[in-house]
Every structure is written in structure tokens, then in C-alpha cells.
XYZ file of C-alpha atoms in Angstrom:
101
model
C -0.364 -0.092 0.562
C 2.663 2.009 1.067
C 3.983 1.566 -2.449
C 0.205 2.841 -3.900
C -0.162 -1.053 -5.242
C -3.190 -1.449 -3.492
C -4.753 -3.384 -6.182
C -2.741 -6.254 -5.007
C -3.030 -6.363 -1.713
C -7.270 -8.747 -1.931
C -5.051 -11.248 -4.562
C -1.587 -11.508 -2.026
C -3.905 -11.762 0.965
C -5.789 -14.773 -0.408
C -2.775 -16.250 -1.556
C -1.475 -16.059 2.124
C 1.718 -14.067 0.868
C 3.075 -12.937 3.938
C 6.391 -11.160 4.806
C 9.174 -14.410 4.524
C 6.897 -15.344 0.934
C 6.928 -11.996 -0.559
C 10.805 -12.216 0.400
C 11.226 -15.465 -2.419
C 8.918 -14.097 -5.001
C 10.373 -13.424 -8.811
C 9.740 -10.932 -11.926
C 7.092 -15.070 -12.799
C 5.985 -15.137 -9.602
C 4.434 -11.773 -9.255
C 3.234 -12.159 -13.268
C 1.323 -15.116 -11.477
C -0.481 -12.953 -8.493
C -1.539 -11.056 -11.068
C 0.505 -8.761 -11.437
C 0.598 -7.774 -15.328
C 1.938 -4.439 -14.657
C 5.696 -4.523 -16.168
C 6.646 -1.067 -14.350
C 4.434 -2.250 -10.580
C 6.387 -5.592 -11.422
C 9.924 -3.616 -11.181
C 9.060 -1.382 -7.573
C 8.110 -4.588 -6.037
C 10.760 -5.909 -7.335
C 13.276 -2.841 -6.212
C 11.473 -2.663 -2.239
C 12.224 -6.387 -2.182
C 15.504 -6.328 -2.771
C 16.090 -3.334 -0.859
C 14.729 -4.899 2.222
C 17.047 -8.164 1.484
C 19.946 -6.177 1.991
C 18.438 -4.385 4.626
C 18.338 -7.835 6.124
C 20.781 -8.777 4.953
C 22.893 -5.823 6.869
C 21.078 -6.219 9.737
C 21.570 -10.081 10.141
C 25.367 -9.685 9.850
C 25.336 -6.979 12.139
C 23.941 -9.807 15.226
C 26.003 -12.228 14.191
C 29.055 -9.374 14.664
C 27.139 -8.107 17.704
C 27.243 -12.250 19.235
C 30.489 -13.046 18.050
C 31.552 -9.419 20.275
C 29.586 -10.614 23.545
C 30.942 -14.764 22.340
C 34.523 -13.200 22.685
C 34.653 -10.937 25.950
C 32.157 -13.905 28.061
C 35.793 -16.372 27.356
C 38.071 -13.578 27.987
C 36.272 -13.071 31.350
C 35.995 -16.870 32.218
C 39.975 -16.734 31.863
C 39.790 -13.844 33.951
C 37.949 -15.933 36.327
C 40.497 -18.746 35.520
C 43.445 -16.941 36.458
C 41.827 -15.487 40.421
C 40.754 -19.014 41.247
C 44.313 -20.132 40.001
C 46.188 -17.167 41.753
C 43.466 -18.073 45.024
C 44.708 -21.215 45.289
C 48.711 -20.674 44.907
C 48.212 -17.491 47.721
C 46.464 -20.237 50.153
C 48.573 -23.354 49.607
C 51.574 -21.010 49.928
C 50.301 -20.132 53.179
C 49.587 -23.725 54.149
C 53.502 -24.495 53.048
C 54.389 -21.154 55.306
C 52.527 -22.467 57.574
C 53.620 -26.481 58.115
C 57.232 -24.841 58.407
C 56.831 -23.260 61.477
């Protein structure tokens, strides 16, 4: 509707075309849905291309964030292990010092 193509809404609805299905449409599928105007198909295909690019960009950003979180989690884990080892070593040293006295 925002593309001024509301004449196709009823057919898209009747065919259960949702966002996921919409992204899978190409020129021939649009034609099969009753979109006979090549201009209208071009408008839809251009918008779909923009949407796919936007989704891909968002997916990559999400993957990057997940990698950063995983890296941070590993770093925190390593710091905890080092701290634990230091604590074990210092308590071990203290025990040895007590035993020597």
C-alpha cells in the first residue's frame, strides 16, 4: 500500500503472501499473482531487493554482536580462572608457610 499498489492486496492476501513469502517472489511469481504491469513488478522487485539488503545487513550486525558477546564471555571466564589459580596458589603458599613453622 505504501508503494501505491493496493490493487494487489486482495490477491496477495488470498494467496497468503506474508513477509517471508514476499521475499521469495520474483518477476514470474509476481506475474502469476496477477501483477501484469511490468512497472508495478519493477517497483516491487526494487523494494524487495532493498529489503533483502537491509535484512542481510541486520543479520550480519547480529552475528557480529554475538561474536563480541562470546569473546567477552570467554575473556571473563579466563579472568575467573586466573583469579582462581592465584587464590589457590596463595592459599597453598600460606599452608606451606604454616607447615614449615
